[in-house]
CSV table of C-alpha atoms in Angstrom, one decimal:
chain,number,residue,atom,x,y,z
Y,37,MET,CA,-17.9,21.6,-3.4
Y,38,THR,CA,-18.7,21.3,-7.1
Y,39,ILE,CA,-22.2,20.4,-8.4
Y,40,LEU,CA,-22.5,18.9,-11.9
Y,41,ALA,CA,-25.8,18.9,-13.7
Y,42,MET,CA,-26.0,16.0,-16.1
Y,43,THR,CA,-28.7,15.8,-18.7
Y,44,GLY,CA,-30.1,13.5,-21.4
Y,45,VAL,CA,-31.0,14.0,-25.0
Y,46,THR,CA,-31.1,17.5,-26.5
Y,47,ALA,CA,-32.2,17.9,-30.2
Y,48,LEU,CA,-33.6,21.3,-31.1
Y,49,VAL,CA,-35.4,20.1,-34.1
Y,50,ARG,CA,-38.9,19.3,-35.5
Y,51,ALA,CA,-41.8,20.0,-33.1
Y,52,THR,CA,-39.4,21.2,-30.4
Y,53,ALA,CA,-37.9,23.9,-32.6
Y,54,PHE,CA,-41.4,24.7,-34.0
Y,55,GLU,CA,-42.6,25.4,-30.5
Y,56,MET,CA,-39.6,27.6,-29.9
Y,57,GLU,CA,-40.4,29.6,-33.0
Y,58,GLN,CA,-44.0,30.1,-31.7
Y,59,HIS,CA,-43.3,30.8,-28.0
Y,60,GLY,CA,-39.7,32.1,-27.9
Y,61,MET,CA,-36.3,30.5,-27.9
Y,62,THR,CA,-36.1,30.0,-24.1
Y,63,TYR,CA,-39.6,28.6,-23.8
Y,64,PRO,CA,-38.6,24.9,-23.3
Y,65,ALA,CA,-36.6,25.7,-20.1
Y,66,GLN,CA,-38.8,28.3,-18.5
Y,67,ASP,CA,-39.8,26.0,-15.6
Y,68,ILE,CA,-36.5,24.1,-15.1
Y,69,ARG,CA,-33.8,26.6,-16.0
Y,70,ASP,CA,-32.8,27.2,-12.3
Y,71,TRP,CA,-32.0,23.5,-11.9
Y,72,LEU,CA,-29.5,23.9,-14.8
Y,73,ARG,CA,-28.2,27.4,-14.1
Y,74,ASN,CA,-27.6,26.8,-10.4
Y,75,ALA,CA,-25.0,24.0,-11.0
Y,76,ASP,CA,-21.3,24.8,-11.2
Y,77,ILE,CA,-21.0,22.8,-14.4
Y,78,THR,CA,-24.0,22.2,-16.7
Y,79,HIS,CA,-23.7,19.4,-19.2
Y,80,ILE,CA,-25.8,19.2,-22.4
Y,81,SER,CA,-25.7,16.4,-24.9
Y,82,ASN,CA,-26.6,18.2,-28.0
Y,83,GLU,CA,-27.0,15.8,-30.9
Y,84,VAL,CA,-27.7,18.1,-33.8
Y,85,PRO,CA,-25.4,20.7,-35.6
Y,86,PHE,CA,-26.3,24.3,-36.1
Y,87,ALA,CA,-26.6,25.6,-39.6
Y,88,GLY,CA,-27.2,29.0,-41.1
Y,89,ASP,CA,-29.2,27.4,-43.9
Y,90,CYS,CA,-31.3,25.3,-41.7
Y,91,PRO,CA,-34.9,25.5,-42.9
Y,92,TYR,CA,-37.9,26.6,-40.8
Y,93,PRO,CA,-38.7,23.6,-38.5
Y,94,ASP,CA,-41.4,21.2,-39.7
Y,95,PRO,CA,-43.2,19.6,-36.6
Y,96,VAL,CA,-44.1,16.5,-38.7
Y,97,GLN,CA,-40.8,16.2,-40.6
Y,98,PRO,CA,-40.8,12.7,-42.0
Y,99,ASP,CA,-37.1,12.1,-42.3
Y,100,VAL,CA,-34.5,12.1,-39.5
Y,101,ARG,CA,-31.8,14.3,-41.1
Y,102,PHE,CA,-31.6,17.1,-38.6
Y,103,CYS,CA,-30.2,20.6,-38.2
Y,104,SER,CA,-30.9,23.5,-35.8
Y,105,GLY,CA,-31.1,27.1,-36.7
Y,106,ASP,CA,-28.4,29.3,-35.3
Y,107,ASP,CA,-30.9,31.3,-33.2
Y,108,THR,CA,-31.9,28.2,-31.2
Y,109,ILE,CA,-28.6,28.3,-29.4
Y,110,GLN,CA,-30.2,31.0,-27.3
Y,111,LEU,CA,-31.9,28.2,-25.3
Y,112,LEU,CA,-28.5,26.6,-24.4
Y,113,GLU,CA,-27.1,30.1,-23.5
Y,114,ASP,CA,-30.1,30.7,-21.2
Y,115,ILE,CA,-29.7,27.5,-19.2
Y,116,GLY,CA,-26.0,28.2,-18.5
Y,117,THR,CA,-24.4,25.5,-20.7
Y,118,ASP,CA,-20.7,24.8,-19.8
Y,119,VAL,CA,-20.0,21.4,-21.4
Y,120,VAL,CA,-21.4,20.0,-24.6
Y,121,GLU,CA,-21.3,16.2,-25.3
Y,122,LEU,CA,-21.0,15.4,-29.0
Y,123,THR,CA,-21.5,11.6,-29.0
Y,124,GLY,CA,-24.9,11.8,-30.6
Y,125,ASP,CA,-26.1,10.1,-33.8
Y,126,HIS,CA,-26.9,13.3,-35.8
Y,127,PHE,CA,-23.8,15.5,-35.5
Y,128,GLN,CA,-23.0,14.8,-39.2
Y,129,ASP,CA,-26.5,15.2,-40.5
Y,130,TRP,CA,-25.9,18.6,-42.2
Y,131,GLY,CA,-22.4,18.0,-43.5
Y,132,THR,CA,-18.9,19.0,-42.7
Y,133,ASP,CA,-19.4,22.8,-42.9
Y,134,ALA,CA,-22.2,22.7,-40.3
Y,135,MET,CA,-20.1,20.6,-37.9
Y,136,PHE,CA,-17.2,23.1,-38.0
Y,137,HIS,CA,-19.6,26.0,-37.7
Y,138,THR,CA,-21.1,24.3,-34.6
Y,139,LEU,CA,-17.7,23.8,-33.0
Y,140,GLU,CA,-16.9,27.5,-33.6
Y,141,MET,CA,-20.2,28.6,-32.1
Y,142,TYR,CA,-19.3,26.6,-28.9
Y,143,ARG,CA,-15.8,28.1,-28.8
Y,144,GLU,CA,-17.1,31.6,-29.2
Y,145,ARG,CA,-19.2,31.1,-26.1
Y,146,GLY,CA,-16.4,29.5,-24.1
Y,147,TRP,CA,-18.2,26.2,-24.0
Y,148,LEU,CA,-16.1,23.0,-23.8
Y,149,TYR,CA,-16.9,19.9,-25.7
Y,150,TYR,CA,-16.0,16.2,-25.7
Y,151,GLY,CA,-17.0,12.9,-27.3
Y,152,GLY,CA,-16.9,14.4,-30.8
Y,153,GLY,CA,-14.9,17.0,-32.5
Y,154,ALA,CA,-13.0,18.2,-35.6
Y,155,ASP,CA,-11.4,14.8,-36.1
Y,156,LEU,CA,-11.0,11.5,-34.2
Y,157,ALA,CA,-8.1,12.7,-32.1
Y,158,ASP,CA,-10.2,15.8,-31.1
Y,159,ALA,CA,-13.2,13.6,-30.4
Y,160,ARG,CA,-11.3,11.2,-28.2
Y,161,LYS,CA,-9.6,13.9,-26.2
Y,162,ALA,CA,-10.6,13.9,-22.5
Y,163,LEU,CA,-12.2,17.2,-21.3
Y,164,LEU,CA,-10.4,18.3,-18.1
Y,165,ILE,CA,-12.0,20.8,-15.6
Y,166,GLU,CA,-10.3,21.8,-12.4
Y,167,GLN,CA,-12.2,23.5,-9.6
Y,168,GLN,CA,-9.8,22.8,-6.8
Y,169,PRO,CA,-9.7,20.5,-5.1
Y,170,ASN,CA,-12.1,18.8,-7.5
Y,171,ARG,CA,-10.4,17.7,-10.7
Y,172,ILE,CA,-13.0,16.4,-13.2
Y,173,ALA,CA,-12.5,14.6,-16.5
Y,174,PHE,CA,-15.2,13.8,-19.1
Y,175,VAL,CA,-14.8,11.1,-21.7
Y,176,GLY,CA,-17.6,9.8,-24.0
Y,177,CYS,CA,-18.3,7.8,-27.2
Y,178,ASN,CA,-21.0,6.5,-29.5
Y,179,ALA,CA,-21.5,2.8,-28.9
Y,180,LYS,CA,-23.9,2.0,-31.8
Y,181,GLY,CA,-21.2,1.3,-34.4
Y,182,GLY,CA,-22.0,1.5,-38.1
Y,183,SER,CA,-22.3,5.0,-39.6
Y,184,PHE,CA,-23.6,7.0,-36.7
Y,185,ALA,CA,-21.7,10.3,-37.2
Y,186,GLN,CA,-18.3,8.7,-36.7
Y,187,ALA,CA,-15.2,11.0,-36.8
Y,188,SER,CA,-12.2,9.8,-38.8
Y,189,GLU,CA,-8.5,10.8,-38.7
Y,190,THR,CA,-9.4,13.7,-41.1
Y,191,THR,CA,-13.1,14.4,-40.7
Y,192,PRO,CA,-15.3,15.7,-37.9
Y,193,GLY,CA,-17.9,13.6,-36.0
Y,194,ALA,CA,-18.5,11.6,-32.9
Y,195,ALA,CA,-16.0,9.3,-31.3
Y,196,ALA,CA,-17.0,5.7,-32.0
Y,197,CYS,CA,-16.5,3.5,-28.9
Y,198,ASP,CA,-13.4,1.4,-28.5
Y,199,MET,CA,-14.3,0.0,-25.0
Y,200,ASP,CA,-10.8,-1.2,-24.1
Y,201,TRP,CA,-9.3,2.1,-25.2
Y,202,MET,CA,-11.9,4.1,-23.2
Y,203,ALA,CA,-11.3,2.0,-20.1
Y,204,GLY,CA,-7.6,2.5,-20.4
Y,205,GLU,CA,-8.1,6.3,-20.6
Y,206,ILE,CA,-10.3,6.2,-17.5
Y,207,ARG,CA,-7.5,4.3,-15.6
Y,208,ARG,CA,-4.9,6.8,-16.8
Y,209,LEU,CA,-7.0,9.8,-15.7
Y,210,ARG,CA,-7.8,8.2,-12.3
Y,211,GLN,CA,-4.1,7.7,-11.8
Y,212,GLU,CA,-3.6,11.4,-12.5
Y,213,GLY,CA,-6.1,12.3,-9.8
Y,214,TYR,CA,-9.2,13.1,-11.9
Y,215,LEU,CA,-12.8,12.2,-11.0
Y,216,VAL,CA,-13.9,10.7,-14.3
Y,217,ILE,CA,-17.3,11.1,-15.8
Y,218,ALA,CA,-17.9,8.5,-18.6
Y,219,THR,CA,-20.9,9.0,-20.9
Y,220,PHE,CA,-22.4,6.9,-23.7
Y,221,GLN,CA,-24.6,7.4,-26.7
Y,222,HIS,CA,-25.7,3.8,-26.4
Y,223,HIS,CA,-28.5,1.7,-28.0
Y,224,GLU,CA,-31.9,3.2,-27.3
Y,225,TYR,CA,-34.4,1.0,-25.4
Y,226,TYR,CA,-37.9,2.1,-24.5
Y,227,THR,CA,-37.7,0.3,-21.1
Y,228,TYR,CA,-37.0,1.4,-17.6
Y,229,GLU,CA,-34.8,-1.6,-17.1
Y,230,ALA,CA,-31.2,-1.4,-18.4
Y,231,GLN,CA,-30.5,-4.0,-21.0
Y,232,ALA,CA,-27.7,-6.6,-21.1
Y,233,ASP,CA,-25.4,-4.8,-23.5
Y,234,GLN,CA,-25.8,-1.5,-21.6
Y,235,GLN,CA,-24.9,-3.2,-18.4
Y,236,ARG,CA,-21.8,-4.8,-19.9
Y,237,ASP,CA,-20.4,-1.6,-21.3
Y,238,PHE,CA,-21.4,0.8,-18.5
Y,239,ARG,CA,-20.0,-1.6,-15.9
Y,240,GLN,CA,-16.7,-1.9,-17.7
Y,241,MET,CA,-16.2,1.9,-17.3
Y,242,ALA,CA,-17.2,1.8,-13.7
Y,243,GLU,CA,-14.7,-1.1,-13.1
Y,244,ALA,CA,-12.0,1.0,-14.8
Y,245,GLY,CA,-12.5,3.8,-12.3
Y,246,ALA,CA,-15.2,6.2,-13.6
Y,247,VAL,CA,-17.0,7.7,-10.6
Y,248,ILE,CA,-20.1,8.5,-12.8
Y,249,VAL,CA,-21.2,6.5,-15.9
Y,250,SER,CA,-24.2,8.1,-17.5
Y,251,GLY,CA,-26.3,7.3,-20.6
Y,252,SER,CA,-27.1,10.2,-22.9
Y,253,GLN,CA,-29.1,8.2,-25.5
Y,254,ALA,CA,-32.3,7.3,-23.6
Y,255,HIS,CA,-35.6,8.9,-24.6
Y,256,GLN,CA,-37.1,7.8,-21.3
Y,257,PRO,CA,-35.6,7.4,-17.8
Y,258,GLN,CA,-33.8,4.1,-17.0
Y,259,GLY,CA,-32.5,2.4,-13.9
Y,260,MET,CA,-29.4,2.9,-11.8
Y,261,GLU,CA,-26.7,1.0,-10.1
Y,262,PHE,CA,-23.8,1.4,-7.6
Y,263,LEU,CA,-20.6,-0.5,-8.5
Y,264,ASN,CA,-17.4,-0.3,-6.4
Y,265,GLY,CA,-18.2,3.2,-5.3
Y,266,SER,CA,-19.3,4.3,-8.8
Y,267,PHE,CA,-22.8,5.5,-9.7
Y,268,ILE,CA,-24.2,4.2,-13.0
Y,269,HIS,CA,-27.3,5.8,-14.5
Y,270,TYR,CA,-28.3,4.0,-17.7
Y,271,GLY,CA,-30.5,6.7,-19.1
Y,272,LEU,CA,-31.9,10.1,-18.1
Y,273,GLY,CA,-34.5,10.6,-20.8
Y,274,ASN,CA,-35.0,13.6,-22.9
Y,275,LEU,CA,-34.1,17.2,-21.9
Y,276,PHE,CA,-35.2,19.0,-25.1
Y,277,PHE,CA,-36.7,16.7,-27.7
Y,278,ASP,CA,-40.2,16.2,-29.2
Y,279,GLN,CA,-41.2,12.7,-28.2
Y,280,TYR,CA,-44.2,13.8,-26.2
Y,281,SER,CA,-46.7,11.6,-28.1
Y,282,LEU,CA,-44.4,8.6,-28.7
Y,283,CYS,CA,-44.8,7.0,-25.3
Y,284,MET,CA,-46.0,8.0,-21.8
Y,285,ALA,CA,-42.5,7.2,-20.4
Y,286,CYS,CA,-41.1,9.6,-23.0
Y,287,ARG,CA,-42.9,12.4,-21.1
Y,288,GLN,CA,-40.7,11.7,-18.1
Y,289,GLY,CA,-37.1,12.7,-17.6
Y,290,LEU,CA,-34.4,13.4,-15.0
Y,291,ILE,CA,-31.7,15.9,-14.4
Y,292,ASP,CA,-28.9,14.5,-12.2
Y,293,HIS,CA,-27.1,16.8,-9.8
Y,294,HIS,CA,-23.8,15.0,-9.0
Y,295,VAL,CA,-22.0,16.5,-6.0
Y,296,PHE,CA,-18.2,16.5,-5.5
Y,297,TYR,CA,-16.5,17.6,-2.3
Y,298,ASP,CA,-12.9,17.8,-1.4
Y,299,GLY,CA,-11.8,15.6,-4.3
Y,300,ARG,CA,-14.5,13.0,-3.8
Y,301,TYR,CA,-17.8,12.1,-5.4
Y,302,ILE,CA,-20.2,12.1,-2.4
Y,303,SER,CA,-23.8,12.1,-3.7
Y,304,THR,CA,-26.4,12.5,-6.5
Y,305,GLU,CA,-29.7,14.2,-6.4
Y,306,LEU,CA,-32.3,13.1,-8.9
Y,307,LEU,CA,-34.5,15.9,-10.2
Y,308,PRO,CA,-37.5,14.5,-12.1
Y,309,ILE,CA,-39.2,16.5,-14.9
Y,310,GLN,CA,-42.5,16.0,-16.7
Y,311,PHE,CA,-43.1,17.2,-20.3
Y,312,VAL,CA,-46.2,19.3,-20.9
Y,313,ASP,CA,-45.9,19.5,-24.7
Y,314,TYR,CA,-43.4,18.8,-27.4
Y,315,ALA,CA,-40.8,21.3,-26.1
Y,316,ARG,CA,-41.3,22.3,-22.5
Y,317,SER,CA,-41.1,20.3,-19.2
Y,318,ARG,CA,-41.7,21.3,-15.6
Y,319,PRO,CA,-40.6,19.8,-12.2
Y,320,MET,CA,-42.7,16.8,-11.3
Y,321,THR,CA,-45.3,17.0,-8.5
Y,322,PHE,CA,-44.5,15.0,-5.4
Y,323,GLU,CA,-46.9,12.3,-6.5
Y,324,GLU,CA,-45.5,12.1,-10.1
Y,325,ALA,CA,-41.9,12.0,-8.7
Y,326,SER,CA,-42.7,9.3,-6.2
Y,327,GLU,CA,-44.3,7.1,-8.8
Y,328,LEU,CA,-41.4,7.5,-11.2
Y,329,LEU,CA,-38.6,7.0,-8.6
Y,330,GLN,CA,-40.3,3.9,-7.1
Y,331,THR,CA,-40.5,2.4,-10.6
Y,332,LEU,CA,-36.8,3.2,-11.3
Y,333,PHE,CA,-35.6,1.9,-7.9
Y,334,LEU,CA,-37.7,-1.3,-8.4
Y,335,VAL,CA,-36.0,-2.1,-11.8
Y,336,SER,CA,-32.6,-1.2,-10.4
Y,337,GLY,CA,-32.6,-4.2,-8.1
């Protein structure tokens, strides 16, 4: 059996990073760390590069050009990070040197990454993990188009989505015996309901054979769907990001524990979290979890 912990948005910046400076680098995860550490594979979608010259965090920073100080990586170490998704919008925010520095920090810790990289070929490369008999592959891309941190043939960044190419990769990996996890940095909607463009793209990957299709972009939880034996989760909400005051739904999030057994995907456990400030969350109470899950199941049809 292999348990994969999938998570939503991580951005160790602004008020989140300020709270970490005040209370300690591992403060945001103190109530939920076991949910992340106890998985066999822990996935983190970290959107922001680390930089040695990153300024002290400003909790009311007006612009959205982000970096994280090198010491904030202690939080990702503490929660047992294994896999880092790099499809986020902000990977290029601090320039080329910061991106290469970030990739090197991941390599030094033995962390694997996908969905972004040193160039387009690196960013598109499927991440393969074998815990026999479970052979798992990760592929991901940024679906927003435009200038969102796109890697080129010679420069680092995120992999921009080519849906037909990605579906072809999923079919190839399935034929090779891998259980494929497809993830998106998609358009952000502050709704529990999945929107039409999300449904179109996520379903295409499920139809190609991905056993899990997961949205890494959402700042609040979104609905779910089963399709031909695949599980689609359109958005998990934030894991570590400072949107506490933006909306009530932004204070909610999910960690998904996907379970693989004997070469098959067999189940998913939804672990609901509730933010208590701009950095830290805790497990929801029974009443809070019941209300959130009923809402999500209702919008999931």
